[in-house]
Tab-separated table of C-alpha atoms in Angstrom:
chain	number	residue	atom	x	y	z
E	559	MET	CA	17.984	8.024	11.921
E	560	GLU	CA	20.568	5.284	11.607
E	561	ASP	CA	21.132	2.927	14.535
E	562	PHE	CA	24.441	3.935	16.198
E	563	SER	CA	24.307	1.349	18.987
E	564	ASN	CA	27.141	-0.763	17.542
E	565	PHE	CA	28.911	2.015	15.655
E	566	TYR	CA	32.072	2.097	17.760
E	567	GLN	CA	32.477	-1.664	17.667
E	568	ALA	CA	32.154	-1.594	13.899
E	569	ILE	CA	35.018	0.903	13.445
E	570	ASP	CA	38.429	-0.713	12.889
E	571	PRO	CA	41.074	1.978	12.267
E	572	ALA	CA	43.432	-0.617	10.749
E	573	LYS	CA	40.936	-1.256	7.974
E	574	ILE	CA	40.450	2.398	7.026
E	575	GLU	CA	42.630	2.753	3.956
E	576	SER	CA	41.088	5.287	1.618
E	577	ASP	CA	40.158	8.907	2.095
E	578	GLU	CA	36.612	7.999	1.081
E	579	GLU	CA	36.320	5.534	3.965
E	580	LYS	CA	37.836	8.101	6.354
E	581	ASN	CA	35.368	10.783	5.242
E	582	ASN	CA	32.484	8.345	5.628
E	583	VAL	CA	33.513	7.594	9.245
E	584	ILE	CA	33.874	11.315	9.988
E	585	LYS	CA	30.411	11.918	8.532
E	586	GLN	CA	28.925	9.199	10.684
E	587	LEU	CA	30.697	10.563	13.763
E	588	LYS	CA	29.228	14.010	13.089
E	589	GLU	CA	25.772	12.506	12.723
E	590	LEU	CA	26.301	10.599	15.973
E	591	CYS	CA	27.353	13.779	17.807
E	592	LEU	CA	24.380	15.664	16.421
E	593	TYR	CA	22.087	12.804	17.405
E	594	PHE	CA	23.235	12.692	21.008
E	595	ASP	CA	23.384	16.492	21.217
E	596	THR	CA	19.726	16.633	20.156
E	597	VAL	CA	18.791	14.012	22.761
E	598	ILE	CA	20.611	15.875	25.542
E	599	GLU	CA	19.316	19.305	24.546
E	600	ASN	CA	15.697	18.198	24.367
E	601	SER	CA	15.632	16.303	27.645
E	602	ILE	CA	12.902	17.538	29.991
E	603	ASP	CA	15.296	17.038	32.909
E	604	GLY	CA	18.360	19.183	33.295
E	605	ILE	CA	21.666	17.593	32.202
E	606	PHE	CA	24.938	18.733	33.799
E	607	ILE	CA	28.202	17.043	32.714
E	608	ALA	CA	31.650	17.585	34.208
E	609	ASP	CA	34.959	15.880	33.476
E	610	GLY	CA	37.052	13.921	35.978
E	611	GLN	CA	38.603	17.108	37.349
E	612	GLY	CA	35.266	18.844	37.951
E	613	ASN	CA	35.347	21.087	34.891
E	614	THR	CA	31.953	21.828	33.380
E	615	ILE	CA	31.801	20.475	29.845
E	616	ARG	CA	28.090	20.414	29.047
E	617	VAL	CA	24.707	21.704	30.266
E	618	ASN	CA	21.405	21.642	28.406
E	619	LYS	CA	18.662	24.264	28.135
E	620	ALA	CA	16.506	22.489	30.735
E	621	TYR	CA	19.309	22.927	33.282
E	622	GLU	CA	19.507	26.611	32.424
E	623	ALA	CA	15.774	26.991	33.021
E	624	ILE	CA	15.799	25.070	36.312
E	625	SER	CA	18.926	26.657	37.786
E	626	GLY	CA	18.812	30.138	36.272
E	627	ILE	CA	22.538	29.728	35.367
E	628	LYS	CA	23.473	30.438	31.729
E	629	ARG	CA	25.791	27.934	30.061
E	630	LYS	CA	28.152	30.688	28.908
E	631	ASP	CA	28.754	31.564	32.571
E	632	ILE	CA	29.699	28.056	33.672
E	633	LEU	CA	31.108	26.070	30.717
E	634	GLY	CA	34.828	25.450	31.161
E	635	LEU	CA	34.814	26.490	34.809
E	636	ASN	CA	36.005	24.168	37.538
E	637	LEU	CA	33.412	23.616	40.201
E	638	ALA	CA	36.028	24.025	42.900
E	639	ASP	CA	36.664	27.572	41.682
E	640	PHE	CA	33.040	28.358	40.796
E	641	GLU	CA	31.160	30.150	43.551
E	642	PHE	CA	28.313	27.678	43.245
E	643	LYS	CA	27.002	28.524	46.725
E	644	LYS	CA	25.626	31.713	45.206
E	645	TYR	CA	23.544	29.613	42.866
E	646	ILE	CA	22.940	26.175	44.434
E	647	SER	CA	22.687	24.843	47.975
E	648	LYS	CA	25.372	22.159	47.413
E	649	SER	CA	27.166	20.446	44.519
E	650	ALA	CA	26.253	16.853	43.820
E	651	THR	CA	29.060	16.567	41.207
E	652	LEU	CA	31.793	17.453	43.726
E	653	LEU	CA	30.267	14.960	46.157
E	654	ALA	CA	30.359	12.204	43.491
E	655	LEU	CA	33.975	13.049	42.629
E	656	GLU	CA	34.917	12.953	46.300
E	657	GLN	CA	33.126	9.707	47.138
E	658	LYS	CA	33.751	8.086	43.734
E	659	ARG	CA	30.256	6.627	43.639
E	660	PRO	CA	26.775	7.573	42.400
E	661	VAL	CA	24.994	10.057	44.663
E	662	THR	CA	21.489	11.525	44.821
E	663	ILE	CA	20.677	14.691	46.743
E	664	ASP	CA	17.982	17.352	47.095
E	665	GLN	CA	19.236	20.641	45.732
E	666	PHE	CA	17.838	24.127	46.138
E	667	LEU	CA	18.416	26.546	43.229
E	668	LEU	CA	18.772	30.008	44.719
E	669	ARG	CA	18.236	32.042	41.548
E	670	THR	CA	14.960	30.400	40.548
E	671	GLN	CA	13.884	29.409	44.084
E	672	ARG	CA	13.185	25.912	42.824
E	673	LYS	CA	13.888	22.529	44.329
E	674	ALA	CA	15.550	19.732	42.343
E	675	LEU	CA	16.406	16.078	42.766
E	676	VAL	CA	19.964	15.593	41.428
E	677	SER	CA	21.347	12.152	40.582
E	678	CYS	CA	25.065	12.002	39.682
E	679	ASN	CA	26.662	9.015	38.004
E	680	PRO	CA	30.502	8.955	37.698
E	681	LEU	CA	32.028	7.114	34.691
E	682	PHE	CA	35.347	5.286	35.092
E	683	ASN	CA	38.148	4.267	32.659
E	684	GLU	CA	40.116	1.031	32.701
E	685	ASN	CA	42.385	2.454	35.423
E	686	ASN	CA	39.351	3.108	37.667
E	687	GLU	CA	39.735	6.830	37.181
E	688	ILE	CA	36.722	9.108	36.845
E	689	THR	CA	36.549	10.483	33.332
E	690	MET	CA	33.153	12.117	33.532
E	691	VAL	CA	30.278	12.806	35.901
E	692	VAL	CA	26.796	12.906	34.360
E	693	SER	CA	24.132	14.582	36.480
E	694	ASN	CA	20.397	14.365	35.941
E	695	VAL	CA	18.583	17.352	37.463
E	696	ARG	CA	14.834	16.934	37.931
E	697	ASP	CA	12.643	19.851	38.967
E	698	ILE	CA	10.522	18.644	41.907
E	699	THR	CA	9.179	22.033	43.007
E	700	GLU	CA	5.602	21.208	41.997
E	701	VAL	CA	5.915	17.707	43.430
E	702	GLU	CA	7.194	19.136	46.704
E	703	MET	CA	4.416	21.718	46.756
E	704	LEU	CA	1.899	18.952	46.105
E	705	ARG	CA	3.413	16.870	48.898
E	706	VAL	CA	3.147	19.805	51.283
E	707	SER	CA	-0.419	20.486	50.119
E	708	VAL	CA	-1.375	16.849	50.671
E	709	ALA	CA	0.210	16.924	54.119
E	710	GLU	CA	-1.633	20.148	54.964
E	711	ALA	CA	-4.899	18.742	53.590
E	712	LYS	CA	-4.409	15.592	55.658
E	713	GLU	CA	-3.729	17.645	58.766
E	714	LEU	CA	-6.758	19.829	58.048
E	715	ALA	CA	-8.927	16.751	57.483
E	716	GLU	CA	-7.753	15.367	60.822
E	717	GLN	CA	-8.610	18.681	62.482
E	718	TYR	CA	-12.054	18.649	60.857
E	719	GLN	CA	-12.550	15.058	61.968
E	720	GLU	CA	-11.578	15.950	65.528
E	721	ALA	CA	-13.902	18.959	65.413
E	722	LEU	CA	-16.686	16.784	64.018
E	723	LEU	CA	-16.203	14.202	66.752
E	724	ALA	CA	-16.201	16.941	69.378
E	725	LEU	CA	-19.342	18.439	67.846
E	726	LYS	CA	-20.900	14.982	67.706
E	727	ASP	CA	-20.217	14.391	71.399
E	728	GLN	CA	-21.528	17.856	72.192
E	729	LEU	CA	-24.704	17.297	70.205
E	730	LEU	CA	-25.307	13.868	71.728
E	731	ALA	CA	-24.850	15.305	75.203
E	732	LYS	CA	-27.489	17.958	74.495
E	733	SER	CA	-30.017	15.712	72.799
E	734	ASN	CA	-32.244	12.748	73.500
E	735	ILE	CA	-32.266	11.923	69.788
E	736	ILE	CA	-30.596	8.637	68.922
E	737	ILE	CA	-28.071	9.440	66.196
E	738	ARG	CA	-24.827	8.041	64.847
E	739	ASP	CA	-25.108	8.726	61.113
E	740	GLU	CA	-23.132	11.663	59.686
E	741	ALA	CA	-26.130	12.924	57.672
E	742	MET	CA	-28.221	13.310	60.815
E	743	ILE	CA	-25.321	14.800	62.766
E	744	LYS	CA	-25.024	17.531	60.122
E	745	THR	CA	-28.764	18.161	60.370
E	746	LEU	CA	-28.586	18.429	64.142
E	747	SER	CA	-25.563	20.714	63.870
E	748	GLN	CA	-27.613	23.011	61.649
E	749	ALA	CA	-30.445	22.895	64.175
E	750	GLN	CA	-28.056	23.867	66.962
E	751	LYS	CA	-26.907	26.938	65.022
E	752	VAL	CA	-30.511	27.932	64.361
E	753	ALA	CA	-31.453	27.421	68.019
E	754	ALA	CA	-29.382	30.422	69.080
E	755	VAL	CA	-31.278	32.698	66.684
E	756	ASP	CA	-34.857	33.492	67.677
E	757	THR	CA	-36.419	32.994	64.254
E	758	THR	CA	-39.097	30.850	62.633
E	759	VAL	CA	-37.978	27.371	61.519
E	760	LEU	CA	-39.664	24.987	59.071
E	761	LEU	CA	-38.802	21.302	59.555
E	762	LEU	CA	-39.238	19.174	56.440
E	763	GLY	CA	-39.178	15.411	56.161
E	764	GLU	CA	-41.171	12.255	55.791
E	765	THR	CA	-43.571	10.961	58.411
E	766	GLY	CA	-41.780	9.512	61.410
E	767	VAL	CA	-38.286	10.940	60.803
E	768	GLY	CA	-38.262	12.731	64.164
E	769	LYS	CA	-39.353	16.285	63.376
E	770	GLU	CA	-40.808	16.762	66.857
E	771	GLU	CA	-37.562	15.667	68.489
E	772	VAL	CA	-35.590	18.128	66.372
E	773	ALA	CA	-38.081	20.855	67.342
E	774	LYS	CA	-37.547	19.992	71.011
E	775	PHE	CA	-33.784	20.047	70.444
E	776	ILE	CA	-34.011	23.563	68.984
E	777	HIS	CA	-36.146	24.724	71.919
E	778	GLU	CA	-33.880	23.141	74.542
E	779	ASN	CA	-30.804	24.793	73.016
E	780	SER	CA	-32.406	28.228	72.733
E	781	LEU	CA	-32.745	31.101	75.184
E	782	ARG	CA	-36.361	29.972	75.696
E	783	ARG	CA	-35.299	26.577	77.078
E	784	ASN	CA	-36.813	27.266	80.505
E	785	GLU	CA	-40.158	28.364	79.049
E	786	PRO	CA	-43.030	26.212	77.691
E	787	PHE	CA	-42.738	23.979	74.640
E	788	ILE	CA	-46.227	23.430	73.222
E	789	ARG	CA	-46.776	20.842	70.520
E	790	VAL	CA	-49.827	21.128	68.255
E	791	ASN	CA	-50.750	18.392	65.775
E	792	CYS	CA	-52.691	20.443	63.253
E	793	ALA	CA	-53.894	17.274	61.509
E	794	ALA	CA	-55.468	15.881	64.670
E	795	ILE	CA	-57.705	18.900	65.381
E	796	SER	CA	-60.872	19.340	63.357
E	797	SER	CA	-61.261	22.511	61.320
E	798	SER	CA	-64.156	23.723	63.465
E	799	LEU	CA	-62.133	23.509	66.674
E	800	LEU	CA	-58.711	24.578	65.376
E	801	GLU	CA	-59.207	28.333	65.886
E	802	SER	CA	-60.488	27.999	69.434
E	803	GLU	CA	-57.703	25.537	70.300
E	804	LEU	CA	-54.984	27.800	68.951
E	805	PHE	CA	-56.311	31.201	69.990
E	806	GLY	CA	-58.689	30.347	72.855
E	807	TYR	CA	-62.152	31.872	73.325
E	808	GLU	CA	-64.090	34.243	75.544
E	809	LYS	CA	-66.902	33.058	77.775
E	810	GLY	CA	-70.137	32.576	75.861
E	811	ALA	CA	-68.328	32.655	72.534
E	812	PHE	CA	-70.260	29.623	71.267
E	813	THR	CA	-72.615	26.899	72.467
E	814	GLY	CA	-70.862	24.409	74.684
E	815	ALA	CA	-67.961	26.717	75.466
E	816	ASN	CA	-66.503	26.880	78.951
E	817	SER	CA	-68.384	29.525	80.915
E	818	MET	CA	-65.110	31.033	82.053
E	819	GLY	CA	-63.564	31.110	78.609
E	820	LYS	CA	-60.332	29.362	77.691
E	821	MET	CA	-56.721	30.254	76.995
E	822	GLY	CA	-55.462	29.125	73.582
E	823	LEU	CA	-52.257	27.211	72.842
E	824	PHE	CA	-50.495	30.331	71.565
E	825	GLU	CA	-51.095	32.033	74.909
E	826	ALA	CA	-49.985	28.893	76.729
E	827	ALA	CA	-46.717	29.006	74.781
E	828	ASN	CA	-46.065	32.672	75.668
E	829	ARG	CA	-42.325	33.359	76.141
E	830	GLY	CA	-41.671	29.819	74.935
E	831	THR	CA	-41.913	27.805	71.707
E	832	ILE	CA	-44.968	26.511	69.859
E	833	PHE	CA	-44.448	23.585	67.491
E	834	LEU	CA	-47.046	23.417	64.711
E	835	ASP	CA	-46.785	19.879	63.373
E	836	GLU	CA	-48.436	18.969	60.050
E	837	ILE	CA	-48.755	22.652	59.158
E	838	GLY	CA	-49.867	21.700	55.650
E	839	GLU	CA	-53.191	20.489	57.085
E	840	ILE	CA	-54.329	23.950	58.243
E	841	PRO	CA	-57.342	25.157	56.217
E	842	MET	CA	-57.061	28.339	54.148
E	843	ASP	CA	-59.188	30.507	56.475
E	844	MET	CA	-56.935	29.643	59.407
E	845	GLN	CA	-53.821	30.329	57.349
E	846	VAL	CA	-54.802	34.004	57.178
E	847	LYS	CA	-55.067	34.197	60.967
E	848	LEU	CA	-51.796	32.326	61.460
E	849	LEU	CA	-50.101	34.774	59.102
E	850	ARG	CA	-51.267	37.623	61.329
E	851	VAL	CA	-49.682	35.937	64.349
E	852	LEU	CA	-46.391	35.632	62.489
E	853	GLN	CA	-46.480	39.241	61.340
E	854	GLU	CA	-47.899	41.005	64.374
E	855	ARG	CA	-47.086	38.543	67.160
E	856	GLU	CA	-50.622	38.930	68.536
E	857	ILE	CA	-53.785	36.823	68.671
E	858	LYS	CA	-57.494	37.375	69.241
E	859	ARG	CA	-59.581	34.898	71.161
E	860	VAL	CA	-62.757	33.668	69.506
E	861	GLY	CA	-65.530	36.090	70.476
E	862	SER	CA	-63.151	38.890	71.448
E	863	VAL	CA	-62.068	42.091	69.711
E	864	ARG	CA	-59.075	42.613	71.996
E	865	ALA	CA	-55.640	41.738	70.618
E	866	ILE	CA	-53.301	39.875	72.956
E	867	LYS	CA	-49.556	40.191	72.407
E	868	VAL	CA	-47.628	36.922	72.508
E	869	ASP	CA	-43.865	36.480	72.726
E	870	ILE	CA	-43.331	33.130	71.053
E	871	ARG	CA	-41.014	31.270	68.739
E	872	ILE	CA	-42.783	29.285	66.022
E	873	ILE	CA	-41.396	26.017	64.678
E	874	ALA	CA	-43.505	24.391	61.972
E	875	ALA	CA	-43.188	20.960	60.394
E	876	THR	CA	-44.648	19.099	57.449
E	877	ASN	CA	-44.151	15.993	55.359
E	878	LYS	CA	-45.766	17.703	52.378
E	879	ASP	CA	-44.325	19.742	49.533
E	880	LEU	CA	-45.591	23.174	50.530
E	881	LYS	CA	-44.315	24.735	47.302
E	882	ALA	CA	-46.530	22.330	45.356
E	883	LEU	CA	-49.485	23.220	47.585
E	884	VAL	CA	-48.820	26.913	46.924
E	885	ALA	CA	-48.869	26.227	43.190
E	886	GLN	CA	-52.206	24.421	43.643
E	887	ASP	CA	-53.649	27.341	45.657
E	888	LYS	CA	-53.963	25.088	48.694
E	889	PHE	CA	-51.437	26.986	50.784
E	890	ARG	CA	-50.822	30.711	51.003
E	891	GLU	CA	-47.590	31.833	49.398
E	892	ASP	CA	-47.036	34.648	51.897
E	893	LEU	CA	-47.489	32.224	54.793
E	894	TYR	CA	-45.077	29.758	53.190
E	895	TYR	CA	-42.329	32.367	53.006
E	896	ARG	CA	-43.038	33.520	56.563
E	897	LEU	CA	-42.678	29.949	57.830
E	898	SER	CA	-39.644	28.927	55.778
E	899	VAL	CA	-37.201	31.555	57.027
E	900	ILE	CA	-34.907	28.696	58.057
E	901	PRO	CA	-35.872	25.389	56.408
E	902	ILE	CA	-34.226	22.232	57.757
E	903	THR	CA	-34.695	18.928	55.957
E	904	ILE	CA	-34.439	15.824	58.135
E	905	PRO	CA	-33.138	12.842	56.122
E	906	PRO	CA	-35.264	9.671	56.037
E	907	LEU	CA	-34.099	6.674	58.021
E	908	ARG	CA	-33.173	4.728	54.870
E	909	ASP	CA	-30.466	7.341	54.228
E	910	ARG	CA	-29.106	6.954	57.766
E	911	PRO	CA	-27.872	3.334	57.940
E	912	ALA	CA	-25.642	3.964	60.952
E	913	ASP	CA	-28.694	5.193	62.903
E	914	ILE	CA	-30.728	2.062	62.153
E	915	ALA	CA	-28.293	-0.259	63.920
E	916	HIS	CA	-27.770	2.087	66.854
E	917	MET	CA	-31.487	2.789	67.297
E	918	THR	CA	-32.276	-0.923	67.134
E	919	LYS	CA	-29.888	-1.649	70.001
E	920	GLN	CA	-31.259	1.248	72.045
E	921	PHE	CA	-34.877	0.243	71.430
E	922	ILE	CA	-34.229	-3.402	72.320
E	923	SER	CA	-32.503	-2.343	75.537
E	924	ALA	CA	-35.376	-0.005	76.463
E	925	PHE	CA	-38.097	-2.558	75.726
E	926	ASN	CA	-36.222	-5.314	77.562
E	927	LYS	CA	-36.291	-3.088	80.621
E	928	GLN	CA	-39.903	-2.025	80.077
E	929	TYR	CA	-41.264	-5.563	79.649
E	930	ASN	CA	-38.754	-7.271	81.964
E	931	VAL	CA	-37.391	-9.627	79.278
E	932	GLU	CA	-33.974	-10.470	77.795
E	933	VAL	CA	-34.130	-10.353	74.004
E	934	SER	CA	-31.172	-9.876	71.671
E	935	ILE	CA	-30.746	-9.754	67.893
E	936	ASN	CA	-28.357	-11.607	65.568
E	937	ASN	CA	-26.262	-10.092	62.760
E	938	ASP	CA	-28.434	-11.381	59.894
E	939	ALA	CA	-31.496	-9.709	61.369
E	940	MET	CA	-29.568	-6.499	62.027
E	941	ASN	CA	-28.302	-6.424	58.419
E	942	ALA	CA	-31.848	-6.989	57.138
E	943	LEU	CA	-33.113	-4.096	59.264
E	944	ALA	CA	-30.363	-1.842	57.874
E	945	ALA	CA	-31.296	-2.789	54.302
E	946	HIS	CA	-35.041	-2.180	54.766
E	947	ALA	CA	-36.586	0.979	53.245
E	948	TRP	CA	-38.550	1.977	56.406
E	949	PRO	CA	-41.310	4.075	54.799
E	950	GLY	CA	-42.550	4.914	58.316
E	951	ASN	CA	-39.005	5.865	59.364
E	952	VAL	CA	-38.071	5.952	63.074
E	953	ARG	CA	-41.642	5.452	64.239
E	954	GLU	CA	-41.997	2.309	62.133
E	955	LEU	CA	-38.626	0.971	63.320
E	956	LYS	CA	-39.540	1.526	66.955
E	957	ASN	CA	-42.952	-0.121	66.559
E	958	THR	CA	-41.351	-3.065	64.781
E	959	ILE	CA	-38.720	-3.562	67.497
E	960	GLU	CA	-41.326	-3.301	70.253
E	961	ARG	CA	-43.473	-5.923	68.534
E	962	LEU	CA	-40.468	-8.226	68.033
E	963	VAL	CA	-39.463	-7.930	71.690
E	964	ILE	CA	-42.982	-8.492	73.041
E	965	LEU	CA	-43.779	-11.469	70.820
E	966	ASN	CA	-40.359	-13.121	70.784
E	967	ALA	CA	-40.407	-16.724	71.967
E	968	SER	CA	-36.723	-17.674	71.861
E	969	GLY	CA	-34.970	-14.639	73.289
E	970	LEU	CA	-33.188	-14.026	69.964
E	971	ILE	CA	-34.538	-11.956	67.075
E	972	THR	CA	-33.578	-13.595	63.780
E	973	LYS	CA	-34.026	-12.534	60.177
E	974	GLU	CA	-37.009	-14.879	59.851
E	975	ASP	CA	-38.795	-13.026	62.661
E	976	LEU	CA	-38.904	-9.766	60.733
E	977	PRO	CA	-42.393	-8.941	59.417
E	978	PHE	CA	-41.116	-7.794	56.026
E	979	ILE	CA	-39.120	-11.035	55.604
E	980	ASN	CA	-41.639	-13.550	56.876
E	981	GLY	CA	-45.324	-12.776	56.296
E	982	ALA	CA	-46.472	-14.912	59.219
E	983	GLY	CA	-47.068	-12.926	62.400
E	984	GLN	CA	-45.453	-13.563	65.754
E	985	ALA	CA	-48.852	-14.195	67.355
E	986	GLU	CA	-49.472	-17.173	65.046
E	987	ASP	CA	-46.022	-18.579	65.922
E	988	LEU	CA	-46.734	-18.311	69.643
E	989	LEU	CA	-50.113	-19.998	69.281
E	990	ALA	CA	-48.465	-22.837	67.387
E	991	LEU	CA	-46.118	-23.276	70.327
E	992	GLY	CA	-49.004	-23.365	72.759
E	993	ARG	CA	-47.990	-20.015	74.283
E	994	SER	CA	-50.514	-17.438	75.470
E	995	VAL	CA	-51.085	-14.301	73.429
E	996	ASP	CA	-52.441	-10.949	74.595
E	997	LEU	CA	-55.171	-10.519	71.998
E	998	LYS	CA	-55.752	-6.861	72.917
E	999	GLU	CA	-52.070	-6.135	72.327
E	1000	VAL	CA	-52.149	-7.890	68.954
E	1001	LEU	CA	-55.290	-6.005	67.915
E	1002	ARG	CA	-53.768	-2.680	69.001
E	1003	GLU	CA	-50.626	-3.498	67.044
E	1004	VAL	CA	-52.570	-4.429	63.906
E	1005	GLU	CA	-54.785	-1.338	64.186
E	1006	GLY	CA	-51.772	0.870	64.678
E	1007	ARG	CA	-50.069	-0.654	61.670
E	1008	TYR	CA	-53.069	-0.020	59.411
E	1009	LEU	CA	-53.547	3.515	60.683
E	1010	GLN	CA	-49.888	4.321	60.107
E	1011	LYS	CA	-49.773	2.725	56.646
E	1012	ALA	CA	-52.928	4.557	55.603
E	1013	TYR	CA	-51.500	7.864	56.786
E	1014	GLU	CA	-48.228	7.220	54.953
E	1015	ALA	CA	-50.112	6.324	51.781
E	1016	ALA	CA	-52.514	9.286	51.862
E	1017	GLY	CA	-50.237	11.904	53.365
E	1018	ASN	CA	-53.024	13.522	55.393
E	1019	VAL	CA	-55.687	12.608	57.937
E	1020	ARG	CA	-58.732	13.273	55.765
E	1021	ASP	CA	-57.747	10.982	52.890
E	1022	ALA	CA	-56.261	8.352	55.223
E	1023	ALA	CA	-59.573	8.135	57.101
E	1024	LYS	CA	-61.362	7.587	53.782
E	1025	LEU	CA	-59.007	4.707	52.931
E	1026	LEU	CA	-60.058	2.926	56.148
E	1027	ASN	CA	-63.714	3.994	55.907
E	1028	MET	CA	-63.451	5.875	59.199
E	1029	LYS	CA	-64.554	9.271	60.426
E	1030	ARG	CA	-61.850	11.875	60.224
E	1031	SER	CA	-62.142	12.744	63.913
E	1032	THR	CA	-61.935	9.069	64.959
E	1033	PHE	CA	-58.874	8.490	62.795
E	1034	ALA	CA	-57.213	11.654	64.122
E	1035	LEU	CA	-57.782	10.679	67.763
E	1036	LYS	CA	-56.443	7.145	67.241
E	1037	LEU	CA	-53.437	8.447	65.325
E	1038	LYS	CA	-52.761	10.990	68.062
E	1039	LYS	CA	-52.815	8.230	70.662
E	1040	ILE	CA	-50.393	6.141	68.593
E	1041	ASN	CA	-48.036	9.084	68.207
E	1042	GLU	CA	-48.097	9.736	71.941
E	1043	ASN	CA	-47.368	6.083	72.704
E	1044	THR	CA	-44.571	5.849	70.169
E	1045	ALA	CA	-42.753	9.136	70.788
E	1046	LEU	CA	-39.028	8.868	70.151
E	1047	LEU	CA	-36.781	8.000	73.064
């Protein structure tokens, strides 16, 4: 296409002498008209052109589509005579003619029910008279709908946020669990919903994430809240004693038994909740008997043939992959499905960074009060704690903070004091300063650390005891004592 930008300037009527030159100019003018007509007609936006008196002289097909007005019905009509109010909310062209300046308005097209942004630009001659008004009509229906949708989504998000904050406050008021992280709040929200339904729950998660505290939360928010909550660490009871501990025994049932017999933990939990921690440690023969309790809600004491009905809610917990154990024939499939009616996975501490900082402050405050000291922590140390992987989760964090508070010499916990940053122990630092050290406390701390690490590495009491060359029963008793001493706040 030839460049017509300087066409008019190049035409000099005085120099047109021959018919050939005249025909050539006419040809070029036709091409120019066709060129601009093609541009106007193929514009995505609607084009509406009126002369200086408000007579419609041109509309394109985009305007027809946006407005629903056919060009044959409007071309040549004066807008003052045209009943435009039947078709559009207001006329931008008449407004531009009246004000003699460019105007931009929102326009509603009644036939198509669409919204448009109309920009009118009046053109003036040398006498400052309007010769033409060119209007650009842009369909903004989708844009407006998107704007409304965004506004509604924003309002909905704000409502959700308010609801979440209200739920968070409600959960915190009903729980002794230290939480701030959204991941844990969602978990606790799920636990609250489950609490109202008297069904079996399986808590999943790594060692030390707080499964017992979540179990207590479920119990305390259930209809059984005023009845017993009995916690059983299945890993800490030897296989030979597990049945009698859970189900009790009749007098004379076995050598060394109480002459009066003994009530089992299931009976003790009657009308309440029994929490079976480390359920993956129960031997296969006991799994059969536990399955019967779940199915029939009755137990038999060792040495008795009489069934005793029990009204209990069972919450189980494990840090193992029970599905994998089922595949290895180490855990009964039917028992697995009976236990996992409602599975709840508790996220590890490393995935809850907001909880690390909040727990650290709470633990420091509690231990300051317990040991009558004033210890604080600086930002570098807090950031290092938040970045640590915490394989032992909340239990490891609490033990670490307690150790740092007890052995702190300056009153300020720094990054260099952290055991995973600086290999040297606090006891050595205190000795170097000539300070006294409670050797029993240090030995208990070291023993506890090794017991916990071994349990985390092995995943069960039996193998952990082997790692430390200890008897299973000795390891289980020591671990039980550690767990009792380091229960979550």
